[in-house]
Coordinates of C-alpha atoms in Angstrom, one line a residue:
M274 CA 0.2 -0.1 0.3
S275 CA 1.4 3.9 -0.6
W276 CA 0.4 6.6 0.5
F277 CA 0.9 10.4 0.0
D278 CA 3.8 12.7 1.8
E279 CA 3.0 16.0 0.9
S280 CA 6.2 17.3 2.2
R281 CA 7.9 15.6 -0.4
L282 CA 7.2 18.3 -3.0
D283 CA 9.2 20.9 -1.1
D284 CA 11.9 18.8 0.4
E285 CA 15.2 18.9 -1.4
R286 CA 16.3 15.9 -1.5
A287 CA 13.4 14.7 -2.5
L288 CA 13.3 16.3 -5.7
A289 CA 16.9 15.5 -6.4
T290 CA 15.4 12.2 -6.7
A291 CA 13.6 13.2 -9.9
D292 CA 15.7 16.3 -11.2
V293 CA 16.3 14.2 -14.8
R294 CA 12.3 14.0 -14.9
L295 CA 11.3 17.7 -13.6
R296 CA 14.3 19.2 -15.9
T297 CA 13.2 17.1 -18.9
L298 CA 9.9 18.5 -18.7
A299 CA 11.1 22.2 -18.1
E300 CA 13.0 22.0 -21.2
S301 CA 9.8 21.6 -23.4
G302 CA 10.3 25.0 -24.8
A303 CA 13.8 24.6 -25.4
R304 CA 13.3 21.6 -27.5
V305 CA 10.7 23.0 -29.9
R306 CA 12.8 25.9 -30.3
R307 CA 15.7 23.7 -31.7
E308 CA 13.4 21.4 -33.6
V309 CA 11.8 24.3 -35.7
G310 CA 15.5 26.2 -35.8
E311 CA 17.2 23.1 -37.4
A312 CA 14.4 22.1 -39.6
S313 CA 14.2 26.0 -41.0
E314 CA 16.1 25.3 -43.9
A315 CA 14.1 22.0 -44.8
I316 CA 11.1 23.9 -44.0
A317 CA 11.5 26.4 -46.9
T318 CA 12.7 23.3 -48.9
A319 CA 9.3 21.7 -48.6
V320 CA 7.5 25.3 -49.2
S321 CA 9.5 25.9 -52.6
R322 CA 8.2 22.2 -53.9
A323 CA 4.5 22.4 -52.7
F324 CA 2.9 22.5 -55.7
E325 CA 0.8 25.9 -57.2
S326 CA -2.5 24.0 -56.5
R327 CA -3.0 22.3 -53.5
P328 CA -2.7 18.6 -52.8
R329 CA -6.5 16.6 -53.4
A330 CA -5.9 15.4 -49.7
V331 CA -3.6 15.2 -46.6
I332 CA -2.7 11.7 -45.6
A333 CA -1.0 12.1 -41.6
A334 CA 1.0 8.4 -42.1
G335 CA 2.1 6.3 -39.3
P336 CA 1.6 5.9 -35.5
D337 CA 2.1 9.8 -34.3
S338 CA -0.6 11.0 -36.7
R339 CA -3.1 11.6 -34.2
L340 CA -2.2 14.8 -33.1
L341 CA -1.7 16.4 -36.6
R342 CA -5.3 14.8 -36.7
A343 CA -5.9 16.8 -33.5
V344 CA -4.7 20.1 -34.9
L345 CA -5.7 19.6 -38.9
E346 CA -9.1 17.8 -38.6
P347 CA -11.4 21.0 -38.4
V348 CA -9.5 23.5 -40.1
C349 CA -7.5 21.8 -43.1
P350 CA -9.7 23.5 -46.2
V351 CA -8.8 20.4 -48.2
P352 CA -9.7 16.5 -47.1
F353 CA -7.9 14.9 -44.0
V354 CA -6.6 11.7 -43.1
A355 CA -4.7 10.2 -40.1
W356 CA -3.8 6.9 -41.5
P357 CA -1.9 5.3 -38.4
N358 CA -1.4 2.0 -40.2
P359 CA 2.1 1.0 -41.9
S360 CA 0.6 1.6 -45.3
L361 CA -1.8 4.2 -47.5
P362 CA -5.1 4.4 -48.3
G363 CA -6.1 2.6 -51.6
W364 CA -7.1 6.0 -53.5
A365 CA -3.6 8.0 -52.3
G366 CA -1.7 8.7 -55.1
S367 CA 0.5 11.4 -57.1
L368 CA -2.0 14.4 -56.3
D369 CA -1.8 13.9 -52.4
L370 CA 0.5 15.2 -49.8
V371 CA 1.7 12.6 -47.2
V372 CA 3.5 14.2 -44.0
V373 CA 4.8 11.3 -41.1
L374 CA 6.3 12.4 -37.8
A375 CA 8.5 9.8 -36.6
P376 CA 10.2 10.9 -33.4
D377 CA 12.9 8.7 -32.8
G378 CA 12.9 7.0 -36.7
G379 CA 13.0 3.7 -35.9
D380 CA 9.4 2.8 -36.2
A381 CA 9.3 0.1 -38.9
G382 CA 5.4 1.3 -39.3
A383 CA 6.3 4.6 -40.6
A384 CA 9.1 3.7 -43.0
S385 CA 6.3 1.5 -44.6
A386 CA 4.4 4.0 -45.2
V387 CA 6.9 6.5 -46.5
A388 CA 8.5 3.8 -48.7
E389 CA 4.6 3.3 -50.1
A390 CA 4.0 7.1 -50.8
V391 CA 7.3 7.2 -52.8
R392 CA 6.5 4.2 -54.5
R393 CA 2.8 5.9 -55.2
G394 CA 4.9 9.3 -56.3
C395 CA 3.4 11.7 -53.4
Q396 CA 4.1 14.6 -52.6
L397 CA 5.9 13.3 -48.9
V398 CA 7.2 15.7 -46.2
V399 CA 8.4 13.4 -42.8
A400 CA 9.9 14.7 -39.5
C401 CA 12.6 12.5 -38.4
P402 CA 16.3 12.0 -37.1
P403 CA 18.5 12.4 -40.6
E404 CA 20.0 9.5 -40.1
S405 CA 17.6 7.0 -39.3
L406 CA 15.4 3.7 -40.9
V407 CA 12.5 6.1 -41.9
A408 CA 14.9 9.1 -43.7
E409 CA 16.7 5.9 -45.9
H410 CA 13.3 5.6 -47.0
V411 CA 12.5 8.9 -48.4
G412 CA 15.2 8.8 -51.2
S413 CA 12.9 10.9 -53.3
R414 CA 12.7 14.3 -55.4
R415 CA 9.0 14.9 -54.3
G416 CA 10.4 13.9 -50.0
T417 CA 11.8 16.5 -48.2
V418 CA 12.8 15.1 -44.3
L419 CA 12.9 17.5 -41.4
P420 CA 15.7 17.0 -39.3
A421 CA 14.2 16.0 -36.0
S422 CA 16.9 15.5 -32.7
T423 CA 15.4 15.8 -29.9
G424 CA 12.6 12.8 -30.1
D425 CA 10.4 15.0 -28.5
Q426 CA 6.3 14.8 -30.5
L427 CA 5.6 18.0 -29.7
A428 CA 8.0 19.7 -30.7
I429 CA 8.6 17.7 -34.1
A430 CA 4.9 18.3 -34.5
V431 CA 5.0 22.0 -34.2
A432 CA 8.0 21.9 -37.1
M433 CA 5.6 20.4 -39.2
L434 CA 2.2 22.3 -38.3
S435 CA 5.2 25.3 -39.3
F436 CA 5.7 24.1 -43.1
L437 CA 1.5 22.6 -42.9
N438 CA 0.3 26.8 -42.1
Q439 CA 3.1 28.0 -44.5
V440 CA 1.6 26.1 -47.5
S441 CA -2.0 27.4 -46.3
L442 CA -2.9 23.7 -45.2
G443 CA -2.9 24.2 -40.9
P444 CA -3.5 27.0 -38.7
V445 CA -1.0 29.2 -37.5
A446 CA 1.2 27.6 -35.0
T447 CA 3.7 29.5 -33.9
P448 CA 6.7 28.1 -32.4
D449 CA 7.8 31.2 -30.7
A450 CA 4.4 31.4 -28.9
V451 CA 4.1 27.6 -28.3
A452 CA 7.8 27.6 -26.4
E453 CA 6.8 31.2 -24.6
A454 CA 3.4 28.9 -23.0
L455 CA 5.9 25.6 -22.2
D456 CA 8.3 28.1 -20.5
G457 CA 5.5 29.5 -18.6
V458 CA 4.5 26.6 -17.5
A459 CA 8.0 25.5 -16.3
I460 CA 8.7 28.2 -14.5
D461 CA 5.1 28.1 -13.0
C462 CA 5.4 24.8 -12.4
S463 CA 9.2 24.7 -10.5
P464 CA 10.2 22.2 -7.9
R465 CA 11.7 25.5 -6.5
R466 CA 8.8 26.8 -6.1
D467 CA 6.2 26.3 -2.9
I468 CA 3.5 24.0 -3.0
S469 CA 1.0 27.2 -2.0
I470 CA 1.8 28.9 -5.7
N471 CA 2.8 26.4 -7.9
P472 CA -0.3 24.8 -9.3
A473 CA 1.3 21.3 -10.4
K474 CA 2.3 20.4 -6.7
M475 CA -1.1 22.0 -5.6
L476 CA -3.3 19.8 -8.5
A477 CA -1.0 16.3 -7.3
I478 CA -2.0 16.8 -3.5
A479 CA -5.8 17.1 -4.8
L480 CA -5.0 13.7 -7.2
A481 CA -3.6 11.9 -3.9
D482 CA -6.5 10.0 -2.5
A483 CA -8.6 10.2 -5.7
N484 CA -9.2 8.4 -8.8
P485 CA -8.9 11.5 -11.7
L486 CA -11.7 11.7 -14.0
V487 CA -9.7 14.3 -16.9
W488 CA -12.5 16.0 -19.3
G489 CA -11.4 19.0 -22.1
G490 CA -14.0 20.0 -24.7
S491 CA -12.1 21.1 -27.8
V492 CA -10.4 18.2 -29.9
L493 CA -7.0 19.6 -28.9
A494 CA -8.4 19.8 -24.8
A495 CA -9.5 16.3 -25.0
R496 CA -6.1 14.9 -26.2
A497 CA -4.4 16.8 -23.5
A498 CA -6.9 14.9 -21.5
R499 CA -6.2 11.0 -22.7
R500 CA -2.2 12.3 -22.6
V501 CA -2.7 13.1 -19.2
A502 CA -4.6 10.7 -17.7
E503 CA -2.0 8.3 -19.4
S504 CA 0.5 10.3 -17.8
I505 CA -1.0 9.5 -14.4
R506 CA -1.3 6.2 -14.5
R507 CA 2.3 5.6 -15.7
T508 CA 3.8 8.0 -12.3
S509 CA 1.2 6.3 -9.8
G510 CA 0.1 3.0 -11.5
R511 CA -3.8 4.4 -10.6
A512 CA -6.6 4.1 -12.4
A513 CA -7.2 7.7 -14.4
L514 CA -10.1 8.1 -17.0
A515 CA -10.6 10.7 -19.6
G516 CA -12.9 10.7 -21.6
D517 CA -16.1 12.5 -23.2
A518 CA -19.1 14.3 -20.8
E519 CA -20.8 11.3 -21.6
H520 CA -18.4 9.0 -20.6
L521 CA -17.6 10.5 -17.9
L522 CA -20.9 11.4 -16.3
P523 CA -21.9 8.1 -15.0
V524 CA -18.6 8.0 -13.3
V525 CA -19.9 10.9 -11.6
E526 CA -23.2 10.3 -10.8
A527 CA -22.5 7.5 -9.4
A528 CA -20.0 8.2 -6.8
R529 CA -21.8 8.2 -3.3
P530 CA -22.2 12.0 -1.6
R531 CA -20.4 12.5 1.3
T532 CA -22.5 12.1 4.7
V533 CA -22.1 14.1 8.3
F534 CA -20.8 10.1 9.3
D535 CA -17.8 9.4 7.1
D536 CA -14.4 8.7 8.8
P537 CA -12.2 11.6 6.9
Y538 CA -9.3 9.7 8.3
A539 CA -10.7 5.8 6.7
D540 CA -7.9 4.3 4.8
G541 CA -8.7 2.3 1.6
D542 CA -6.7 -0.6 0.1
G543 CA -7.6 -0.2 -4.0
D544 CA -8.9 2.5 -6.2
G545 CA -12.4 1.5 -5.6
D546 CA -12.2 3.3 -1.6
R547 CA -11.1 6.5 -3.8
R548 CA -13.5 9.2 -4.4
P549 CA -13.3 10.4 -8.6
V550 CA -11.9 14.1 -8.7
L551 CA -12.9 15.8 -11.9
V552 CA -10.3 17.8 -13.3
V553 CA -11.1 19.9 -16.1
L554 CA -9.0 21.3 -18.9
D555 CA -9.8 24.5 -20.0
D556 CA -8.3 26.2 -23.1
G557 CA -10.9 28.7 -23.6
A558 CA -13.0 27.0 -25.9
D559 CA -16.4 28.9 -26.0
E560 CA -18.7 26.9 -28.2
P561 CA -22.2 26.4 -26.5
V562 CA -22.1 22.6 -26.9
L563 CA -18.7 22.6 -24.9
L564 CA -20.2 25.1 -22.0
E565 CA -23.1 23.1 -21.9
Q566 CA -21.3 20.0 -21.5
R567 CA -19.0 21.5 -18.8
A568 CA -21.7 22.6 -17.4
R569 CA -23.9 19.8 -16.8
L570 CA -20.5 17.8 -15.6
E571 CA -19.5 20.4 -13.0
E572 CA -23.3 20.0 -11.9
A573 CA -23.1 16.8 -11.2
A574 CA -20.0 16.9 -9.2
A575 CA -21.5 19.3 -7.3
A576 CA -24.7 17.6 -7.0
Q577 CA -22.5 14.1 -5.7
Q578 CA -19.7 16.5 -3.4
V579 CA -16.8 15.8 -5.9
R580 CA -14.1 17.9 -6.3
I581 CA -13.4 19.6 -9.3
E582 CA -9.9 21.2 -10.3
R583 CA -9.3 23.2 -12.6
V584 CA -6.3 23.7 -14.9
A585 CA -6.6 26.8 -17.4
T586 CA -4.8 28.7 -19.9
D587 CA -4.6 31.8 -21.9
A588 CA -1.7 30.6 -24.1
D589 CA -1.8 32.6 -27.5
G590 CA -2.9 30.2 -30.4
E591 CA -4.2 26.5 -29.6
V592 CA -1.6 24.2 -30.3
A593 CA 0.4 26.6 -27.8
R594 CA -2.9 26.1 -25.3
Y595 CA -3.0 22.2 -26.2
A596 CA 1.1 22.2 -25.1
S597 CA 0.3 24.8 -21.6
L598 CA -2.6 22.3 -20.8
L599 CA -0.5 19.0 -21.0
L600 CA 3.1 20.0 -19.8
S601 CA 0.8 21.2 -16.5
G602 CA -0.9 17.9 -16.3
T603 CA 2.2 15.9 -16.8
Y604 CA 3.8 18.0 -14.0
A605 CA 0.8 17.4 -11.8
A606 CA 1.8 13.7 -12.3
E607 CA 5.2 13.6 -11.7
Y608 CA 4.5 15.5 -8.9
L609 CA 2.5 12.7 -8.1
R610 CA 4.6 10.2 -8.4
L611 CA 7.0 12.0 -5.9
G612 CA 4.8 12.4 -3.2
L613 CA 3.6 8.5 -3.1
V614 CA 5.7 6.6 -0.5
D615 CA 5.4 2.6 0.0
D616 CA 4.0 1.9 3.0

């Protein structure tokens, strides 16, 4: 059984044991600047190779295509398909643009998709390490490698989105705005900041004795919610659920309201003994349907006396807001890992 010792979150010796992981989070903004800077020449080449007319469709291939789908699907002016399989759709051909994110460059599925795009004569842009299995398959006059060196999926995606914006296929994703948003979170959530003014440490404390239900309304906030829930499961070994409002509502409504007879010091031995906590990732999306879903969740939580934690951002641009929410939640997950102590 484990318990949560919040004093470890401000203890220098305990923080030193997590220094590598926390330092990696703090360098997120620097990795965005590095990837975009190193790929700037290749991005210019890819832009110059783009046809004067728009491609018939954009295919994001490979296992890391889902982030591009979350950003592009609502706004891309041509049909967009995310295709995580080690192949391409049967209709893909020379009129189409294939983009691939391969952070480590060693994924056989991504390499297979790249090789097939070359065989079919597709326009091809691949973000991967230049000396890698995936890069070896790009050898085509219609293919461009955006060199990647950090292995950071978000940083590499920002470089790809910079290209797509310049050819009018994607939204504005200003790399500096994304990097600045990440830097801001790193400052606010720094291990040297006291619990009382550190939002990630306070969120970790709120999650310590609960089963998190993570909700984000917009497409990107929902993706951030899934990634944050994954981080919580990985760092704590506990249940954490992310989903749409209709998936989370039954869990909230099933929570037993507290009564005056509840023992606040009673210990539980499993996830079933922990109450849920609703974590709302707020990226400022104000569509009526999202506001209505959020209101239903929060009203149900209030009725069942389920605690609500909010993570908000006012970063400039939807990708920057996604990055901010994701990093804030990841910091909280790391602080949760740090505070949990085996009995």
